[in-house]
Amino acid sequence: MKLALISDIHGNLEALTAVLEDIENQKVDKIYCLGDVIGYGSDPCACLKLVEQNCDIKLMGNHEYVALGLISTENYNEAAKISSDWTKNQLTENDFSIISNFEMKHSWQDFLWVHASPFEPEQWHYIIAPDMAFQAFSYFDEKICFFGHSHLPQIYMEQEDNFPRMQGGHDFLPAQENRYLINVGSVGQPRDNDPRACYLIFDTEEDEVIYRRIAYDINLTQKKMSEQHIPEMLIDRLEVGR
Amino acid sequence: MPEIIVKYDNKVIERIVTEKKRVSIGRTRDNDIVLENRGVSRKHALIEFNNNAAVIIDNESLNGTFLNNRKINEEILRDDDVITIGKYSLVYHTESTDDNNDSAHFDGTMILKTKKQRQLLENDKIEKQIISKYGGSVLLGEENTDFTEYKIDRDVITIGKAKFVHVKAKGFWISGIQAKISKENNFFVLTNLGKKGKTLVNGEPISKYNLKNGDLITVGKSTYKFVEGDNK
C-alpha cells in the first residue's frame, strides 16, 4: 500500500491544496493526516473540510485538543494563545464534531501513527533529540512509528547499545530488522529552514520512505493572515521556514 | 576529533564526531555510519584513523566509492574532502566544527559513543531497573536524604520536617509539612504548602507543578529525583 502522510497543516490552505495536488499525481492508495489541521493559519475551516474529504485516517493534534477545550493554553506563548483563541472562534458546530472524531493514534501491521509521541500521546511530548526518541521507542511495539508535532522532518533509528541515531529527513529504505521513529514534517509551517510544504510518502510494499517538498504561494497565505490580524511572528516565519 | 558531515541531496542530515579508530560505512545497522538507500552496499567502505591520518577504503562495493568525484579504492583524506556513496555525500573535517550547534536540532548530530552519552544511557538503564523493581514511580535520594529510593505508592505523599511526614527533608527554615506530591488526572503534582520559595523543581521555586520524569525536587536542603513509572 502506498500512503501519503501529512501533518501540521495549521490552517494553511495554500500549502494544503498544493500538497493534495502533488499527492494526486503520486497515485497513492490512502492519505493519513497526523493532526494539527488548525491553529496559527487563516483557514482552519477550509483545511478541516479538505482533510475530512480527502484523508482516510485523521489523528488528533494538540491544536485540536485545545479547540475542544481539553487542554489549556496557559503555557503557550502570546502569539500561540491569540491564534488559538481566534481559531476557536472560527469553528462551526460541524467543525467541532469533525474534530471530536479524530483518533488519538492508529496502528496497522507493523506501523503506528501518532501526532506527537507514542509515549502518552495525549500529553503531546516532543521528540526532537535522541534521548527523547530513546524513551519513545519503549512505548510502542511496531517497527515504525510515524509522527509530527515538531515540524522537523527527522528519522530516528533504534540502536542496541546507544541512543537512537538521529538524521534529518531524507529518502531512504527502512531495513526490516530495524525500528524507526519518522517525523513526516509539516505541511503548513515547516521549521527546518526550508519554507516549502513537507509531507511524506511511505510505500509498504517497496519499503520506501520519500519526503516531498512542495512550493506554494506563501505571499498569498501571508496576506490572508495579515488581513485576519494574526500575530506577525506567525506570518514572518513562513517565508524562512523556521 | 574528526567530523563527518553526511548530506543527502545537498542537505545536511547528520553530523558525526568520532573518537573511533575505524568507522564503517554501509547499508546494514552494524555499520557506524548507516546509509539506508539504493546504491549502498551492506559493507560499503571504511575510514581508518591512525597517527593523524585518515584513510578511506572502498570495500569492493557494487556501485563504488568516490572521492572528490573520482572513483577510488584507497585514499588518504584531507580536510573538506567529499566522499560520495550513492546519493549521499560525506564531508570530512579533520577537526569538528562546533559553530554548527545552532542547527544541530535541524540537521541531526550524532556523537559516536562518547563518555557523556554512555553515562546518560547508563543512568537511564539504572532508572528503568529501579522502576521495574518497584513497579511504579520512585523518588531517588540525591542530596541530604535518609533514603536512596522511595516508592510513590499512595495518592498523597507529604514532604517536610514534621515527625509524621512520609519524606523527611532537611533544612532549618522549612515548614513541618513543606510540600506534597499528589496524584491528579494522570499527573503527579508537587504543591508547595509551607514557606514560600522552599520547594523547588530543577532550581526554580514552584507553587504547583506537574512532575515530569527526571525532575529534581529540592525541599530545604534535601534534593530528590522524580523517576516516573507506569503506575499513573
XYZ file of N, CA and C in Angstrom, chain B:
696
model
N 38.573 16.187 17.542
C 38.143 14.921 16.946
C 37.662 15.151 15.516
N 37.924 14.204 14.641
C 37.459 14.355 13.263
C 35.933 14.335 13.187
N 35.436 14.963 12.151
C 33.991 15.073 11.985
C 33.621 14.678 10.552
N 32.499 13.987 10.442
C 31.999 13.627 9.117
C 30.581 14.166 8.997
N 30.342 14.960 7.973
C 29.015 15.521 7.766
C 28.346 14.758 6.624
N 27.209 14.165 6.951
C 26.506 13.359 5.945
C 25.443 14.228 5.280
N 25.478 14.273 3.963
C 24.471 15.040 3.227
C 23.711 14.118 2.276
N 22.443 14.476 2.050
C 21.637 13.762 1.073
C 20.985 14.820 0.206
N 21.137 14.727 -1.094
C 20.642 15.770 -1.999
C 21.088 17.146 -1.526
N 22.348 17.238 -1.078
C 22.942 18.504 -0.644
C 22.393 19.079 0.654
N 21.540 18.332 1.358
C 21.045 18.786 2.650
C 21.759 18.004 3.732
N 22.227 18.720 4.749
C 22.883 18.029 5.859
C 21.854 17.195 6.607
N 22.128 15.906 6.760
C 21.190 15.087 7.536
C 21.812 14.564 8.827
N 23.122 14.625 8.933
C 23.729 14.080 10.144
C 25.155 14.599 10.280
N 25.558 14.868 11.531
C 26.957 15.193 11.794
C 27.493 14.123 12.723
N 28.641 13.599 12.391
C 29.192 12.531 13.208
C 30.581 12.935 13.667
N 30.749 12.954 14.975
C 32.059 13.236 15.550
C 32.521 11.930 16.163
N 33.727 11.535 15.881
C 34.115 10.210 16.357
C 35.489 10.172 16.988
N 35.598 9.273 17.978
C 36.900 9.029 18.573
C 37.346 7.606 18.221
N 36.580 6.974 17.348
C 36.915 5.593 16.972
C 38.093 5.561 16.003
N 38.779 4.431 15.974
C 39.935 4.279 15.092
C 39.490 3.816 13.702
N 38.264 3.264 13.663
C 37.816 2.639 12.439
C 36.317 2.889 12.331
N 35.894 3.519 11.270
C 34.480 3.831 11.101
C 33.978 3.126 9.844
N 32.980 2.252 10.022
C 32.474 1.520 8.871
C 31.251 2.230 8.296
N 31.102 2.116 6.988
C 30.002 2.776 6.275
C 29.274 1.721 5.446
N 27.948 1.667 5.556
C 27.203 0.689 4.771
C 25.726 0.732 5.044
N 24.998 -0.209 4.421
C 23.543 -0.176 4.499
C 23.005 -0.849 5.754
N 23.739 -1.821 6.302
C 23.196 -2.556 7.452
C 23.530 -1.844 8.760
N 22.731 -2.157 9.784
C 22.776 -1.371 11.005
C 24.025 -1.596 11.844
N 24.795 -2.628 11.532
C 26.015 -2.847 12.318
C 27.152 -1.923 11.869
N 26.885 -1.079 10.873
C 27.890 -0.092 10.489
C 27.833 1.120 11.421
N 28.951 1.842 11.501
C 28.959 3.053 12.313
C 28.167 4.159 11.628
N 28.326 4.252 10.328
C 27.526 5.206 9.566
C 26.611 4.394 8.659
N 25.318 4.449 8.980
C 24.348 3.642 8.238
C 23.714 4.504 7.152
N 23.840 4.073 5.911
C 23.232 4.790 4.784
C 22.238 3.841 4.133
N 20.969 4.008 4.493
C 19.963 3.041 4.056
C 19.363 3.489 2.742
N 20.004 3.132 1.668
C 19.448 3.524 0.392
C 19.962 2.651 -0.728
N 19.267 2.745 -1.877
C 19.721 2.009 -3.055
C 21.108 2.513 -3.426
N 21.928 1.641 -3.972
C 23.254 2.058 -4.404
C 24.299 1.997 -3.308
N 23.878 1.626 -2.085
C 24.843 1.479 -0.994
C 24.948 -0.005 -0.648
N 26.177 -0.529 -0.620
C 26.368 -1.942 -0.275
C 26.275 -2.132 1.239
N 26.058 -3.408 1.628
C 25.936 -3.702 3.059
C 27.143 -3.205 3.846
N 28.320 -3.576 3.355
C 29.572 -3.077 3.954
C 30.268 -2.311 2.844
N 30.017 -1.052 2.750
C 30.413 -0.310 1.559
C 31.860 0.190 1.621
N 32.207 0.797 2.734
C 33.547 1.404 2.834
C 33.961 1.552 4.290
N 35.211 1.911 4.489
C 35.770 2.082 5.833
C 36.584 3.370 5.872
N 36.564 4.037 7.017
C 37.549 5.109 7.209
C 38.421 4.680 8.385
N 39.722 4.659 8.169
C 40.638 4.280 9.245
C 41.457 5.486 9.677
N 41.574 5.643 10.979
C 42.339 6.763 11.522
C 43.601 6.230 12.189
N 44.750 6.725 11.767
C 45.962 6.416 12.519
C 46.990 7.529 12.405
N 47.620 7.861 13.507
C 48.624 8.927 13.550
C 48.236 10.164 12.749
N 47.099 10.706 13.086
C 46.631 11.955 12.464
C 46.265 11.832 10.989
N 46.373 10.641 10.434
C 45.962 10.498 9.036
C 44.677 9.675 8.996
N 43.845 9.993 8.027
C 42.623 9.214 7.839
C 42.625 8.661 6.423
N 42.209 7.398 6.313
C 42.220 6.757 5.002
C 40.818 6.221 4.707
N 40.322 6.519 3.506
C 39.045 5.950 3.084
C 39.334 4.716 2.229
N 38.664 3.611 2.541
C 38.914 2.362 1.831
C 37.583 1.819 1.302
N 37.487 1.629 0.014
C 36.281 1.035 -0.562
C 36.318 -0.469 -0.321
N 35.161 -1.030 0.073
C 35.119 -2.448 0.422
C 34.545 -3.267 -0.737
N 35.149 -3.123 -1.897
C 34.678 -3.794 -3.114
C 33.175 -3.620 -3.276
N 32.729 -2.397 -3.095
C 31.291 -2.127 -3.179
C 30.818 -2.206 -4.628
N 29.519 -2.508 -4.773
C 28.960 -2.691 -6.116
C 29.010 -1.399 -6.933
N 28.602 -0.306 -6.290
C 28.499 0.951 -7.038
C 29.658 1.918 -6.814
N 30.628 1.490 -6.004
C 31.840 2.279 -5.879
C 31.800 3.389 -4.849
N 33.001 3.822 -4.461
C 33.173 4.946 -3.542
C 33.954 6.018 -4.292
N 33.493 7.249 -4.197
C 34.114 8.344 -4.961
C 34.690 9.368 -4.001
N 35.901 9.842 -4.311
C 36.493 10.900 -3.504
C 36.684 12.108 -4.406
N 36.051 13.203 -4.042
C 36.061 14.418 -4.878
C 35.777 14.065 -6.350
N 34.718 13.263 -6.511
C 34.207 12.870 -7.836
C 35.082 11.887 -8.611
N 36.068 11.270 -7.949
C 36.932 10.314 -8.631
C 36.780 8.963 -7.936
N 36.569 7.902 -8.717
C 36.391 6.571 -8.119
C 37.704 6.115 -7.479
N 37.632 5.599 -6.277
C 38.875 5.243 -5.570
C 38.774 3.847 -4.941
N 39.919 3.280 -4.611
C 39.967 2.066 -3.804
C 40.415 2.399 -2.386
N 41.498 3.164 -2.326
C 42.056 3.512 -1.030
C 42.753 4.859 -1.177
N 42.448 5.785 -0.286
C 42.990 7.134 -0.489
C 43.092 7.845 0.864
N 44.100 8.699 1.007
C 44.216 9.494 2.238
C 43.239 10.660 2.175
N 42.554 10.920 3.316
C 41.574 12.008 3.347
C 42.224 13.307 3.791
N 41.821 14.388 3.158
C 42.265 15.716 3.580
C 41.045 16.507 4.029
N 41.321 17.559 4.788
C 40.242 18.401 5.306
C 39.317 18.835 4.155
N 38.023 18.777 4.387
C 36.996 19.206 3.418
C 36.833 18.270 2.218
N 37.497 17.131 2.221
C 37.290 16.162 1.148
C 35.831 15.694 1.138
N 35.334 15.394 -0.061
C 33.950 14.926 -0.176
C 33.941 13.487 -0.706
N 33.398 12.582 0.101
C 33.255 11.182 -0.308
C 31.823 11.019 -0.819
N 31.652 10.420 -1.979
C 30.296 10.204 -2.491
C 29.990 8.716 -2.554
N 28.864 8.349 -1.935
C 28.397 6.966 -1.950
C 26.914 7.009 -2.281
N 26.536 6.505 -3.428
C 25.144 6.599 -3.856
C 24.726 8.063 -3.921
N 23.544 8.386 -3.360
C 23.080 9.770 -3.375
C 23.635 10.573 -2.193
N 24.441 9.919 -1.367
C 24.966 10.598 -0.193
C 26.327 11.221 -0.480
N 26.597 12.347 0.178
C 27.981 12.808 0.203
C 28.414 12.983 1.658
N 29.645 12.583 1.943
C 30.193 12.657 3.286
C 31.364 13.628 3.256
N 31.217 14.732 3.986
C 32.285 15.732 4.006
C 33.161 15.463 5.228
N 34.470 15.350 4.977
C 35.387 15.009 6.057
C 36.079 16.258 6.596
N 36.037 16.433 7.918
C 36.776 17.524 8.559
C 37.747 16.921 9.564
N 38.993 17.400 9.558
C 39.978 16.837 10.491
C 39.628 17.183 11.934
N 38.972 18.346 12.126
C 38.533 18.728 13.466
C 37.058 19.095 13.410
N 36.319 18.741 14.454
C 34.892 19.053 14.433
C 34.690 20.555 14.570
N 33.684 21.048 13.865
C 33.371 22.475 13.888
C 32.196 22.686 14.818
N 32.456 23.326 15.946
C 31.407 23.480 16.944
C 30.428 24.598 16.627
N 30.761 25.402 15.632
C 29.901 26.547 15.352
C 28.584 26.150 14.699
N 28.392 24.889 14.474
C 27.145 24.449 13.844
C 26.098 24.009 14.859
N 26.377 24.286 16.125
C 25.486 23.791 17.170
C 24.050 24.268 17.040
N 23.887 25.505 16.542
C 22.544 26.065 16.443
C 21.633 25.218 15.576
N 22.212 24.690 14.525
C 21.376 23.961 13.587
C 21.341 22.462 13.902
N 21.935 22.109 15.042
C 22.046 20.681 15.363
C 20.686 19.993 15.378
N 19.701 20.669 15.948
C 18.389 20.043 16.047
C 17.773 19.793 14.681
N 18.105 20.676 13.752
C 17.508 20.529 12.442
C 18.233 19.461 11.633
N 19.527 19.433 11.760
C 20.298 18.572 10.884
C 20.580 17.202 11.480
N 20.566 17.124 12.773
C 20.899 15.851 13.407
C 22.381 15.782 13.683
N 22.731 15.543 14.903
C 24.134 15.398 15.272
C 24.270 14.113 16.046
N 25.231 13.318 15.684
C 25.453 12.127 16.487
C 26.911 12.031 16.863
N 27.127 11.778 18.111
C 28.490 11.571 18.553
C 28.631 10.097 18.845
N 29.584 9.476 18.183
C 29.702 8.032 18.316
C 30.259 7.662 19.679
N 29.377 7.199 20.535
C 29.760 6.632 21.819
C 30.802 7.426 22.593
N 30.468 8.637 22.930
C 31.374 9.377 23.794
C 31.046 9.035 25.235
N 31.885 9.508 26.126
C 31.731 9.208 27.539
C 30.384 9.699 28.076
N 30.046 10.947 27.698
C 28.833 11.546 28.234
C 27.596 10.749 27.823
N 27.579 10.349 26.567
C 26.433 9.618 26.063
C 26.298 8.259 26.745
N 27.443 7.620 26.950
C 27.427 6.330 27.651
C 26.868 6.504 29.057
N 27.269 7.618 29.713
C 26.827 7.889 31.083
C 25.323 8.102 31.128
N 24.803 8.914 30.177
C 23.373 9.173 30.113
C 22.596 7.878 29.935
N 23.128 7.063 29.042
C 22.489 5.792 28.735
C 22.475 4.881 29.958
N 23.594 4.892 30.664
C 23.744 4.062 31.861
C 22.738 4.504 32.927
N 22.634 5.840 33.125
C 21.680 6.367 34.102
C 20.267 5.945 33.761
N 19.934 6.035 32.476
C 18.596 5.677 32.048
C 18.300 4.211 32.339
N 19.318 3.372 32.088
C 19.162 1.937 32.363
C 18.897 1.705 33.840
N 19.668 2.389 34.693
C 19.526 2.222 36.136
C 18.125 2.642 36.572
N 17.669 3.792 36.032
C 16.327 4.260 36.395
C 15.261 3.259 35.961
N 15.425 2.703 34.763
C 14.449 1.714 34.276
C 14.403 0.503 35.208
N 15.600 0.081 35.664
C 15.667 -1.063 36.573
C 14.941 -0.768 37.877
N 15.145 0.457 38.378
C 14.501 0.842 39.639
C 12.987 0.833 39.475
N 12.518 1.388 38.363
C 11.077 1.435 38.127
C 10.497 0.020 38.076
N 11.200 -0.860 37.358
C 10.628 -2.210 37.237
C 10.708 -2.941 38.586
N 11.708 -2.597 39.381
C 11.833 -3.212 40.712
C 10.650 -2.812 41.593
N 10.263 -1.519 41.546
C 9.195 -1.037 42.407
C 7.833 -1.046 41.709
N 7.836 -1.209 40.407
C 6.584 -1.244 39.667
C 5.848 0.082 39.658
N 6.570 1.178 39.770
C 5.893 2.471 39.730
C 6.857 3.612 39.896
N 6.307 4.805 40.055
C 7.147 5.991 40.176
C 7.899 5.992 41.507
N 9.098 6.574 41.460
C 10.001 6.490 42.605
C 10.675 7.847 42.815
N 10.952 8.191 44.077
C 11.830 9.325 44.361
C 13.206 8.764 44.673
N 14.230 9.312 44.052
C 15.593 8.897 44.370
C 16.215 9.963 45.251
N 16.844 9.549 46.317
C 17.531 10.499 47.180
C 18.807 10.967 46.508
N 18.930 12.277 46.286
C 20.122 12.792 45.604
C 21.060 13.477 46.596
N 20.489 14.344 47.466
C 21.329 15.075 48.421
C 20.608 15.204 49.748
N 21.320 15.008 50.850
C 20.776 15.196 52.204
C 19.455 14.469 52.427
N 19.401 13.218 52.038
C 18.166 12.461 52.257
C 18.504 11.211 53.050
N 17.474 10.664 53.740
C 17.755 9.470 54.532
C 17.319 8.190 53.823
N 17.104 8.296 52.512
C 16.846 7.080 51.732
C 17.474 7.251 50.356
N 17.663 6.163 49.636
C 18.138 6.278 48.265
C 16.984 6.120 47.282
N 15.990 5.289 47.683
C 14.846 5.088 46.795
C 13.567 5.097 47.627
N 12.557 5.809 47.175
C 11.288 5.855 47.888
C 10.156 5.676 46.892
N 9.412 4.604 47.055
C 8.339 4.327 46.101
C 7.125 5.204 46.373
N 6.599 5.823 45.324
C 5.396 6.642 45.475
C 4.198 5.708 45.293
N 3.717 5.167 46.407
C 2.689 4.126 46.298
C 1.387 4.540 46.969
N 1.202 5.825 47.183
C -0.082 6.285 47.739
C -0.490 7.568 47.018
N -1.723 8.005 47.251
C -2.237 9.146 46.486
C -1.630 10.472 46.921
N -1.241 10.562 48.198
C -0.614 11.805 48.665
C 0.627 11.466 49.478
N 1.712 12.142 49.168
C 2.932 11.986 49.944
C 3.334 13.349 50.463
N 3.579 13.437 51.753
C 3.947 14.720 52.340
C 5.458 14.793 52.527
N 6.012 15.981 52.348
C 7.450 16.197 52.491
C 7.654 17.376 53.449
N 8.516 17.225 54.424
C 8.777 18.335 55.349
C 9.625 17.878 56.508
N 9.618 18.685 57.609
C 10.468 18.287 58.744
C 9.658 17.770 59.927
N 8.307 17.739 59.813
C 7.499 17.186 60.900
C 7.785 15.693 61.055
N 7.475 15.174 62.227
C 7.788 13.771 62.502
C 6.943 12.816 61.674
N 5.723 13.250 61.342
C 4.770 12.330 60.729
C 4.770 12.355 59.203
N 5.596 13.194 58.573
C 5.560 13.241 57.103
C 6.164 11.967 56.511
N 5.809 11.687 55.250
C 6.319 10.483 54.601
C 7.786 10.626 54.239
N 8.142 11.803 53.745
C 9.518 12.019 53.300
C 10.114 13.161 54.112
N 11.140 12.834 54.878
C 11.792 13.844 55.721
C 12.727 14.705 54.875
N 12.627 16.024 55.105
C 13.547 16.914 54.409
C 14.378 17.663 55.445
N 15.588 18.040 55.062
C 16.467 18.750 55.983
C 16.465 20.249 55.678
N 16.802 21.029 56.666
C 16.814 22.483 56.486
C 16.053 23.138 57.616
N 16.648 24.188 58.200
C 16.062 24.821 59.388
C 14.807 25.611 59.039
N 14.800 26.212 57.872
C 13.767 27.183 57.547
C 12.543 26.581 56.865
N 12.425 25.287 56.823
C 11.258 24.725 56.139
C 10.138 24.400 57.126
N 8.926 24.282 56.621
C 7.760 24.024 57.456
C 7.637 22.536 57.786
N 6.772 22.263 58.752
C 6.510 20.881 59.157
C 6.090 20.060 57.959
N 5.026 20.503 57.306
C 4.682 19.928 56.004
C 4.986 21.011 54.971
N 6.073 20.855 54.295
C 6.505 21.884 53.356
C 5.863 21.679 51.978
N 5.670 20.420 51.601
C 5.145 20.165 50.258
C 4.425 18.829 50.225
N 3.641 18.628 49.169
C 3.031 17.311 48.983
C 3.121 16.919 47.515
N 3.150 15.617 47.291
C 3.033 15.103 45.930
C 1.719 14.352 45.881
N 0.836 14.766 44.986
C -0.461 14.097 44.919
C -0.761 13.695 43.484
N -1.585 12.690 43.368
C -1.962 12.197 42.046
C -3.176 12.972 41.578
N -3.052 13.651 40.438
C -4.192 14.399 39.898
C -4.242 14.174 38.402
N -5.336 13.679 37.903
C -5.518 13.471 36.454
C -4.266 12.956 35.773
N -3.817 11.787 36.076
C -2.680 11.225 35.335
C -1.335 11.879 35.619
N -1.302 12.873 36.486
C -0.034 13.523 36.799
C 0.288 13.335 38.276
N 1.554 13.337 38.590
C 1.946 13.544 39.970
C 2.215 15.034 40.107
N 1.488 15.669 41.001
C 1.591 17.117 41.134
C 2.290 17.452 42.447
N 3.316 18.293 42.349
C 4.029 18.756 43.526
C 3.452 20.115 43.914
N 3.000 20.233 45.158
C 2.418 21.501 45.612
C 3.175 22.006 46.826
N 3.509 23.285 46.825
C 4.156 23.885 47.983
C 3.090 24.232 49.016
N 3.267 23.750 50.256
C 2.271 24.011 51.297
C 2.817 24.932 52.379
N 4.112 24.957 52.519
C 4.711 25.700 53.629
C 5.279 27.025 53.182
N 6.457 27.350 53.744
C 7.106 28.635 53.428
C 7.316 28.785 51.935
N 7.121 30.010 51.454
C 7.299 30.283 50.030
C 8.762 30.132 49.640
N 8.996 29.630 48.447
C 10.354 29.590 47.905
C 11.217 28.481 48.459
N 10.639 27.579 49.245
C 11.444 26.495 49.821
C 11.213 25.167 49.092
N 10.298 25.173 48.127
C 10.088 23.979 47.299
C 10.468 24.342 45.865
N 11.482 23.650 45.353
C 11.980 23.981 44.019
C 11.946 22.766 43.101
N 11.743 23.026 41.820
C 11.907 21.973 40.821
C 12.951 22.449 39.824
N 13.970 21.648 39.653
C 15.087 21.988 38.767
C 15.612 23.402 39.048
N 15.670 23.753 40.351
C 16.253 25.029 40.752
C 15.298 26.206 40.780
N 14.051 25.998 40.316
C 13.089 27.109 40.278
C 12.023 26.902 41.351
N 11.740 27.946 42.139
C 10.671 27.809 43.137
C 9.317 27.582 42.452
N 8.498 26.743 43.028
C 7.187 26.466 42.433
C 6.106 26.603 43.492
N 4.872 26.809 43.054
C 3.757 26.692 43.983
C 2.984 25.416 43.672
N 2.787 25.149 42.390
C 2.151 23.904 41.967
C 2.791 23.479 40.654
N 3.082 22.194 40.506
C 3.884 21.784 39.358
C 3.585 20.340 38.977
N 3.349 20.086 37.689
C 3.165 18.704 37.215
C 4.527 18.059 37.001
N 4.826 17.034 37.775
C 6.166 16.429 37.714
C 6.379 15.645 36.426
N 7.582 15.770 35.893
C 7.981 15.006 34.719
C 9.153 14.118 35.087
N 9.327 13.065 34.332
C 10.442 12.156 34.578
C 11.756 12.926 34.614
N 12.551 12.683 35.641
C 13.875 13.298 35.719
C 13.910 14.627 36.451
N 12.745 15.154 36.856
C 12.731 16.430 37.580
C 13.472 16.304 38.906
N 14.208 17.343 39.262
C 14.897 17.382 40.550
C 14.091 18.258 41.507
N 13.629 17.624 42.596
C 12.817 18.341 43.579
C 13.719 18.705 44.741
N 13.750 19.986 45.125
C 14.521 20.388 46.293
C 13.572 20.967 47.330
N 13.610 20.394 48.523
C 12.846 20.918 49.652
C 13.858 21.227 50.737
N 13.986 22.521 51.091
C 15.027 22.906 52.048
C 16.390 22.540 51.489
N 17.091 21.701 52.228
C 18.432 21.316 51.779
C 18.444 19.937 51.103
N 17.294 19.284 51.060
C 17.243 17.925 50.507
C 16.807 17.957 49.043
N 17.422 17.088 48.264
C 17.059 17.008 46.857
C 16.710 15.575 46.465
N 15.621 15.445 45.745
C 15.154 14.140 45.274
C 14.981 14.203 43.765
N 15.195 13.049 43.141
C 14.923 12.983 41.708
C 13.637 12.195 41.501
N 12.746 12.734 40.682
C 11.488 12.061 40.401
C 11.663 11.172 39.170
N 11.439 9.879 39.365
C 11.530 8.948 38.244
C 10.135 8.387 37.997
N 9.629 8.653 36.825
C 8.251 8.315 36.523
C 8.112 6.846 36.121
N 7.161 6.158 36.753
C 6.922 4.750 36.420
C 5.662 4.593 35.597
N 5.165 3.369 35.512
C 3.993 3.107 34.674
C 2.691 3.119 35.472
N 2.747 3.512 36.729
C 1.552 3.373 37.580
C 0.706 4.631 37.623
N 0.721 5.368 36.514
C -0.005 6.638 36.534
C -1.515 6.437 36.467
